GROMACS .gro file of C-alpha atoms in nm:
model
  324
    1UNK     CA    1   7.888  10.715  11.756
    2UNK     CA    2   8.041  10.833  12.084
    3UNK     CA    3   8.406  10.889  12.176
    4UNK     CA    4   8.530  10.551  12.265
    5UNK     CA    5   8.906  10.592  12.301
    6UNK     CA    6   9.133  10.783  12.559
    7UNK     CA    7   9.062  11.141  12.613
    8UNK     CA    8   9.245  11.377  12.404
    9UNK     CA    9   9.485  11.496  12.678
   10UNK     CA   10   9.579  11.143  12.738
   11UNK     CA   11   9.594  11.059  12.364
   12UNK     CA   12   9.850  11.350  12.346
   13UNK     CA   13  10.076  11.156  12.611
   14UNK     CA   14  10.001  10.803  12.472
   15UNK     CA   15  10.291  10.570  12.422
   16UNK     CA   16  10.291  10.215  12.251
   17UNK     CA   17  10.359   9.899  12.460
   18UNK     CA   18  10.495   9.742  12.127
   19UNK     CA   19  10.850   9.623  12.184
   20UNK     CA   20  11.094   9.700  11.896
   21UNK     CA   21  11.280   9.361  11.781
   22UNK     CA   22  11.644   9.390  11.837
   23UNK     CA   23  11.723   9.311  11.479
   24UNK     CA   24  11.460   9.545  11.347
   25UNK     CA   25  11.717   9.740  11.153
   26UNK     CA   26  11.904   9.450  11.025
   27UNK     CA   27  11.592   9.276  10.912
   28UNK     CA   28  11.497   9.570  10.701
   29UNK     CA   29  11.850   9.633  10.551
   30UNK     CA   30  11.853   9.269  10.448
   31UNK     CA   31  11.512   9.287  10.293
   32UNK     CA   32  11.591   9.591  10.099
   33UNK     CA   33  11.925   9.477   9.988
   34UNK     CA   34  11.765   9.170   9.848
   35UNK     CA   35  11.500   9.389   9.662
   36UNK     CA   36  11.785   9.607   9.532
   37UNK     CA   37  11.974   9.304   9.393
   38UNK     CA   38  11.700   9.313   9.111
   39UNK     CA   39  11.718   9.586   8.850
   40UNK     CA   40  11.449   9.850   8.909
   41UNK     CA   41  11.349   9.815   8.542
   42UNK     CA   42  11.122  10.126   8.590
   43UNK     CA   43  10.906  10.174   8.259
   44UNK     CA   44  10.690  10.469   8.189
   45UNK     CA   45  10.438  10.445   7.903
   46UNK     CA   46  10.269  10.766   7.785
   47UNK     CA   47   9.900  10.700   7.813
   48UNK     CA   48   9.707  10.854   7.517
   49UNK     CA   49   9.328  10.873   7.479
   50UNK     CA   50   9.257  10.961   7.863
   51UNK     CA   51   9.040  11.257   7.772
   52UNK     CA   52   9.252  11.453   8.004
   53UNK     CA   53   9.391  11.803   7.862
   54UNK     CA   54   9.550  11.941   8.181
   55UNK     CA   55   9.777  11.633   8.265
   56UNK     CA   56  10.000  11.393   8.094
   57UNK     CA   57   9.945  11.034   8.231
   58UNK     CA   58  10.216  10.758   8.209
   59UNK     CA   59  10.142  10.381   8.296
   60UNK     CA   60  10.439  10.266   8.527
   61UNK     CA   61  10.579   9.912   8.585
   62UNK     CA   62  10.879   9.873   8.819
   63UNK     CA   63  11.025   9.577   8.996
   64UNK     CA   64  10.932   9.544   9.359
   65UNK     CA   65  10.991   9.287   9.630
   66UNK     CA   66  11.145   8.970   9.469
   67UNK     CA   67  11.168   9.152   9.135
   68UNK     CA   68  10.794   9.127   9.104
   69UNK     CA   69  10.637   9.368   8.861
   70UNK     CA   70  10.427   9.643   9.037
   71UNK     CA   71  10.212   9.886   8.847
   72UNK     CA   72  10.161  10.259   8.927
   73UNK     CA   73  10.034  10.577   8.758
   74UNK     CA   74  10.261  10.879   8.715
   75UNK     CA   75  10.076  11.208   8.634
   76UNK     CA   76  10.219  11.550   8.566
   77UNK     CA   77  10.076  11.887   8.452
   78UNK     CA   78  10.043  11.890   8.075
   79UNK     CA   79  10.347  11.999   7.876
   80UNK     CA   80  10.580  11.993   8.210
   81UNK     CA   81  10.960  12.024   8.092
   82UNK     CA   82  11.135  12.065   8.392
   83UNK     CA   83  11.178  11.855   8.722
   84UNK     CA   84  10.891  11.908   8.941
   85UNK     CA   85  10.840  11.854   9.330
   86UNK     CA   86  10.725  11.477   9.366
   87UNK     CA   87  10.429  11.332   9.558
   88UNK     CA   88  10.439  10.960   9.584
   89UNK     CA   89  10.091  10.829   9.710
   90UNK     CA   90  10.006  10.493   9.869
   91UNK     CA   91   9.651  10.341   9.876
   92UNK     CA   92   9.404  10.258  10.138
   93UNK     CA   93   9.316   9.880  10.233
   94UNK     CA   94   9.152   9.678   9.944
   95UNK     CA   95   9.186   9.944   9.681
   96UNK     CA   96   9.407   9.954   9.373
   97UNK     CA   97   9.531  10.215   9.162
   98UNK     CA   98   9.212  10.259   8.976
   99UNK     CA   99   9.184  10.475   8.667
  100UNK     CA  100   9.411  10.747   8.591
  101UNK     CA  101   9.151  11.014   8.587
  102UNK     CA  102   9.082  10.978   8.965
  103UNK     CA  103   9.444  11.110   9.027
  104UNK     CA  104   9.413  11.477   8.928
  105UNK     CA  105   9.469  11.671   9.255
  106UNK     CA  106   9.848  11.679   9.294
  107UNK     CA  107   9.936  11.732   8.946
  108UNK     CA  108   9.664  12.013   8.923
  109UNK     CA  109   9.865  12.175   9.204
  110UNK     CA  110  10.173  12.177   8.998
  111UNK     CA  111  10.341  11.849   9.142
  112UNK     CA  112  10.458  11.536   8.984
  113UNK     CA  113  10.230  11.238   9.122
  114UNK     CA  114  10.320  10.890   9.154
  115UNK     CA  115  10.044  10.649   9.268
  116UNK     CA  116  10.143  10.294   9.354
  117UNK     CA  117   9.912   9.987   9.298
  118UNK     CA  118   9.902   9.760   9.612
  119UNK     CA  119   9.994   9.404   9.539
  120UNK     CA  120   9.717   9.152   9.569
  121UNK     CA  121   9.469   9.428   9.644
  122UNK     CA  122   9.220   9.622   9.417
  123UNK     CA  123   8.914   9.429   9.420
  124UNK     CA  124   8.754   9.580   9.737
  125UNK     CA  125   8.670   9.932   9.618
  126UNK     CA  126   8.885  10.050   9.350
  127UNK     CA  127   9.072   9.827   9.065
  128UNK     CA  128   9.407   9.718   9.089
  129UNK     CA  129   9.659   9.557   8.828
  130UNK     CA  130   9.935   9.400   9.048
  131UNK     CA  131   9.914   9.038   9.151
  132UNK     CA  132  10.091   8.906   9.465
  133UNK     CA  133  10.268   8.574   9.336
  134UNK     CA  134  10.377   8.485   9.683
  135UNK     CA  135  10.172   8.256   9.843
  136UNK     CA  136  10.115   8.215  10.224
  137UNK     CA  137  10.006   7.936  10.489
  138UNK     CA  138   9.653   7.940  10.645
  139UNK     CA  139   9.521   8.292  10.652
  140UNK     CA  140   9.191   8.468  10.768
  141UNK     CA  141   9.023   8.639  10.449
  142UNK     CA  142   9.193   8.956  10.381
  143UNK     CA  143   9.552   9.063  10.390
  144UNK     CA  144   9.656   9.106  10.771
  145UNK     CA  145   9.715   8.743  10.844
  146UNK     CA  146   9.902   8.614  10.535
  147UNK     CA  147  10.241   8.470  10.664
  148UNK     CA  148  10.176   8.627  11.015
  149UNK     CA  149  10.374   8.370  11.204
  150UNK     CA  150  10.696   8.470  11.017
  151UNK     CA  151  10.824   8.821  10.954
  152UNK     CA  152  11.000   8.701  10.643
  153UNK     CA  153  10.673   8.567  10.490
  154UNK     CA  154  10.436   8.846  10.629
  155UNK     CA  155  10.243   9.008  10.350
  156UNK     CA  156  10.338   9.371  10.459
  157UNK     CA  157  10.716   9.271  10.413
  158UNK     CA  158  10.634   9.259  10.044
  159UNK     CA  159  10.425   9.563  10.031
  160UNK     CA  160  10.659   9.798  10.240
  161UNK     CA  161  10.928   9.684   9.991
  162UNK     CA  162  10.726   9.761   9.698
  163UNK     CA  163  10.669  10.103   9.846
  164UNK     CA  164  11.034  10.184   9.881
  165UNK     CA  165  11.109  10.071   9.538
  166UNK     CA  166  10.802  10.286   9.414
  167UNK     CA  167  10.974  10.597   9.547
  168UNK     CA  168  11.290  10.481   9.373
  169UNK     CA  169  11.129  10.436   9.042
  170UNK     CA  170  10.943  10.769   9.065
  171UNK     CA  171  11.257  10.961   9.132
  172UNK     CA  172  11.407  10.811   8.843
  173UNK     CA  173  11.187  11.006   8.597
  174UNK     CA  174  11.340  11.305   8.454
  175UNK     CA  175  11.038  11.504   8.546
  176UNK     CA  176  11.068  11.431   8.924
  177UNK     CA  177  11.290  11.630   9.157
  178UNK     CA  178  11.430  11.344   9.365
  179UNK     CA  179  11.550  11.616   9.615
  180UNK     CA  180  11.199  11.732   9.672
  181UNK     CA  181  11.003  11.416   9.754
  182UNK     CA  182  10.710  11.382   9.967
  183UNK     CA  183  10.526  11.054  10.046
  184UNK     CA  184  10.140  11.043  10.140
  185UNK     CA  185   9.857  10.804  10.200
  186UNK     CA  186   9.525  10.745  10.390
  187UNK     CA  187   9.476  10.443  10.616
  188UNK     CA  188   9.689  10.160  10.500
  189UNK     CA  189   9.829  10.416  10.260
  190UNK     CA  190   9.924  10.610  10.577
  191UNK     CA  191  10.076  10.302  10.729
  192UNK     CA  192  10.294  10.250  10.436
  193UNK     CA  193  10.378  10.629  10.421
  194UNK     CA  194  10.525  10.576  10.797
  195UNK     CA  195  10.730  10.277  10.696
  196UNK     CA  196  10.863  10.460  10.383
  197UNK     CA  197  10.951  10.755  10.602
  198UNK     CA  198  11.142  10.525  10.836
  199UNK     CA  199  11.330  10.337  10.542
  200UNK     CA  200  11.410  10.622  10.326
  201UNK     CA  201  11.646  10.868  10.487
  202UNK     CA  202  11.625  11.166  10.257
  203UNK     CA  203  11.270  11.268  10.216
  204UNK     CA  204  11.138  11.607  10.227
  205UNK     CA  205  10.808  11.565  10.399
  206UNK     CA  206  10.555  11.288  10.489
  207UNK     CA  207  10.170  11.297  10.536
  208UNK     CA  208  10.020  10.987  10.698
  209UNK     CA  209   9.652  11.054  10.706
  210UNK     CA  210   9.445  10.835  10.947
  211UNK     CA  211   9.736  10.580  10.931
  212UNK     CA  212   9.661  10.210  10.979
  213UNK     CA  213   9.936   9.961  11.089
  214UNK     CA  214  10.031  10.132  11.411
  215UNK     CA  215  10.048  10.025  11.771
  216UNK     CA  216   9.950   9.667  11.712
  217UNK     CA  217   9.925   9.585  12.088
  218UNK     CA  218   9.647   9.844  12.149
  219UNK     CA  219   9.477   9.809  11.817
  220UNK     CA  220   9.406   9.441  11.855
  221UNK     CA  221   9.243   9.480  12.201
  222UNK     CA  222   9.066   9.831  12.147
  223UNK     CA  223   8.870   9.777  11.827
  224UNK     CA  224   8.634   9.495  11.688
  225UNK     CA  225   8.648   9.639  11.335
  226UNK     CA  226   8.823   9.513  11.037
  227UNK     CA  227   9.091   9.499  10.922
  228UNK     CA  228   9.245   9.474  11.254
  229UNK     CA  229   8.992   9.226  11.365
  230UNK     CA  230   9.110   8.987  11.089
  231UNK     CA  231   9.422   8.904  11.313
  232UNK     CA  232   9.184   8.843  11.633
  233UNK     CA  233   8.969   8.593  11.409
  234UNK     CA  234   9.285   8.423  11.298
  235UNK     CA  235   9.403   8.375  11.660
  236UNK     CA  236   9.069   8.283  11.766
  237UNK     CA  237   9.095   7.966  11.539
  238UNK     CA  238   9.467   7.910  11.582
  239UNK     CA  239   9.490   7.905  11.942
  240UNK     CA  240   9.821   7.933  12.112
  241UNK     CA  241   9.967   8.124  11.848
  242UNK     CA  242   9.940   8.486  11.958
  243UNK     CA  243  10.278   8.527  12.074
  244UNK     CA  244  10.427   8.434  11.740
  245UNK     CA  245  10.185   8.670  11.559
  246UNK     CA  246  10.278   8.956  11.792
  247UNK     CA  247  10.639   8.904  11.728
  248UNK     CA  248  10.580   8.911  11.360
  249UNK     CA  249  10.379   9.228  11.366
  250UNK     CA  250  10.647   9.425  11.583
  251UNK     CA  251  10.860   9.444  11.255
  252UNK     CA  252  10.598   9.636  11.076
  253UNK     CA  253  10.450   9.854  11.340
  254UNK     CA  254  10.448  10.213  11.237
  255UNK     CA  255  10.548  10.309  11.574
  256UNK     CA  256  10.891  10.173  11.513
  257UNK     CA  257  10.922  10.350  11.178
  258UNK     CA  258  10.812  10.686  11.317
  259UNK     CA  259  11.091  10.658  11.559
  260UNK     CA  260  11.325  10.663  11.255
  261UNK     CA  261  11.140  10.940  11.080
  262UNK     CA  262  11.379  11.213  10.938
  263UNK     CA  263  11.140  11.444  10.750
  264UNK     CA  264  10.878  11.694  10.853
  265UNK     CA  265  10.536  11.505  10.906
  266UNK     CA  266  10.170  11.595  10.894
  267UNK     CA  267   9.957  11.352  11.056
  268UNK     CA  268   9.580  11.326  11.102
  269UNK     CA  269   9.342  11.138  11.321
  270UNK     CA  270   8.959  11.126  11.416
  271UNK     CA  271   8.835  11.072  11.769
  272UNK     CA  272   8.544  10.852  11.649
  273UNK     CA  273   8.757  10.629  11.438
  274UNK     CA  274   8.724  10.268  11.516
  275UNK     CA  275   8.904  10.140  11.210
  276UNK     CA  276   9.228  10.324  11.286
  277UNK     CA  277   9.168  10.442  11.669
  278UNK     CA  278   9.313  10.758  11.760
  279UNK     CA  279   9.529  10.610  12.051
  280UNK     CA  280   9.715  10.403  11.773
  281UNK     CA  281   9.758  10.704  11.557
  282UNK     CA  282   9.902  10.907  11.839
  283UNK     CA  283  10.126  10.634  11.929
  284UNK     CA  284  10.293  10.678  11.608
  285UNK     CA  285  10.296  11.074  11.625
  286UNK     CA  286  10.414  11.091  11.985
  287UNK     CA  287  10.698  10.829  11.868
  288UNK     CA  288  10.783  11.029  11.544
  289UNK     CA  289  11.143  11.136  11.567
  290UNK     CA  290  11.167  11.465  11.368
  291UNK     CA  291  11.087  11.774  11.568
  292UNK     CA  292  10.885  11.923  11.270
  293UNK     CA  293  10.559  11.743  11.313
  294UNK     CA  294  10.196  11.826  11.347
  295UNK     CA  295   9.862  11.648  11.368
  296UNK     CA  296   9.518  11.754  11.267
  297UNK     CA  297   9.240  11.605  11.493
  298UNK     CA  298   8.892  11.573  11.365
  299UNK     CA  299   8.679  11.541  11.672
  300UNK     CA  300   8.338  11.407  11.540
  301UNK     CA  301   8.449  11.213  11.250
  302UNK     CA  302   8.494  10.821  11.191
  303UNK     CA  303   8.751  10.674  10.956
  304UNK     CA  304   8.681  10.925  10.673
  305UNK     CA  305   8.879  11.155  10.893
  306UNK     CA  306   8.908  11.496  10.752
  307UNK     CA  307   8.844  11.399  10.380
  308UNK     CA  308   8.865  11.688  10.172
  309UNK     CA  309   8.933  11.926  10.458
  310UNK     CA  310   9.248  11.719  10.523
  311UNK     CA  311   9.343  11.748  10.144
  312UNK     CA  312   9.310  12.123  10.176
  313UNK     CA  313   9.536  12.127  10.488
  314UNK     CA  314   9.793  11.915  10.282
  315UNK     CA  315   9.746  12.155   9.975
  316UNK     CA  316   9.865  12.444  10.217
  317UNK     CA  317  10.154  12.253  10.385
  318UNK     CA  318  10.327  12.061  10.151
  319UNK     CA  319  10.449  12.346   9.902
  320UNK     CA  320  10.638  12.483  10.194
  321UNK     CA  321  10.819  12.169  10.260
  322UNK     CA  322  10.897  12.092   9.891
  323UNK     CA  323  10.986  12.456   9.778
  324UNK     CA  324  10.699  12.456   9.517
   0.00000   0.00000   0.00000
């Protein structure tokens, strides 16, 4: 695949054309207030019989958007007795939390690690255990268009709220040091990471890896690849509804959450990535408010980005931010 997006020098200057809704902060304050009216009810059940000797695993349930139960894994070094720096991870599009033994990296590095299941997902590439009990109007197959004509009904309002509550749930465990909390994620997980970074003011670090859900105005016109193409296919059928859909998406654009970022951030992008085009990632990076930010650029990679190379960069970067 050839380079298809802007040249790197222009990427470093690119700004999104997304217009922030005037009530953006009020919308999210109301959403989170409603969620917090429900008891968090975070339950950590020690999982025996995993066959894992170096970590302890907890099966987690907490109350997310609407008080709905959301699942997660909490993994810590075996025998940990004191609070540990906390890494909360969000998952890529279509995947679920999977099985506990697939989440060993961060606990092996000495962190407490919380992995949030994504409601309604977990049948595309890794199994999930959290249903989405909220329906929607007509939608194109996938998740991108569920409730897209009303920000209060849009699917990612529920997911982003779940993610904020996931951080609150993870921080409630006695082995988690709430003051040393980072959030991370790849692709959709990176987009969720940006949202959480804009909604929780006291994180120690964020690491959005090839983040999705950024710079919708450009993403919808520069790539034909799913999941962004789901929106184009919806509008292809529902003619005349583009303005309404775009108005909804503005409440969920990672660019606007980035403008509220209060923690050091490590981004990544890949210049041949047609799933999350580099211009959309740079739009969020360039908007990111905290001065302590960096971006890793993988020049000949598609959506796999840096893969294990990026994990190695994160392993070298996060301990310094979390005092580990």
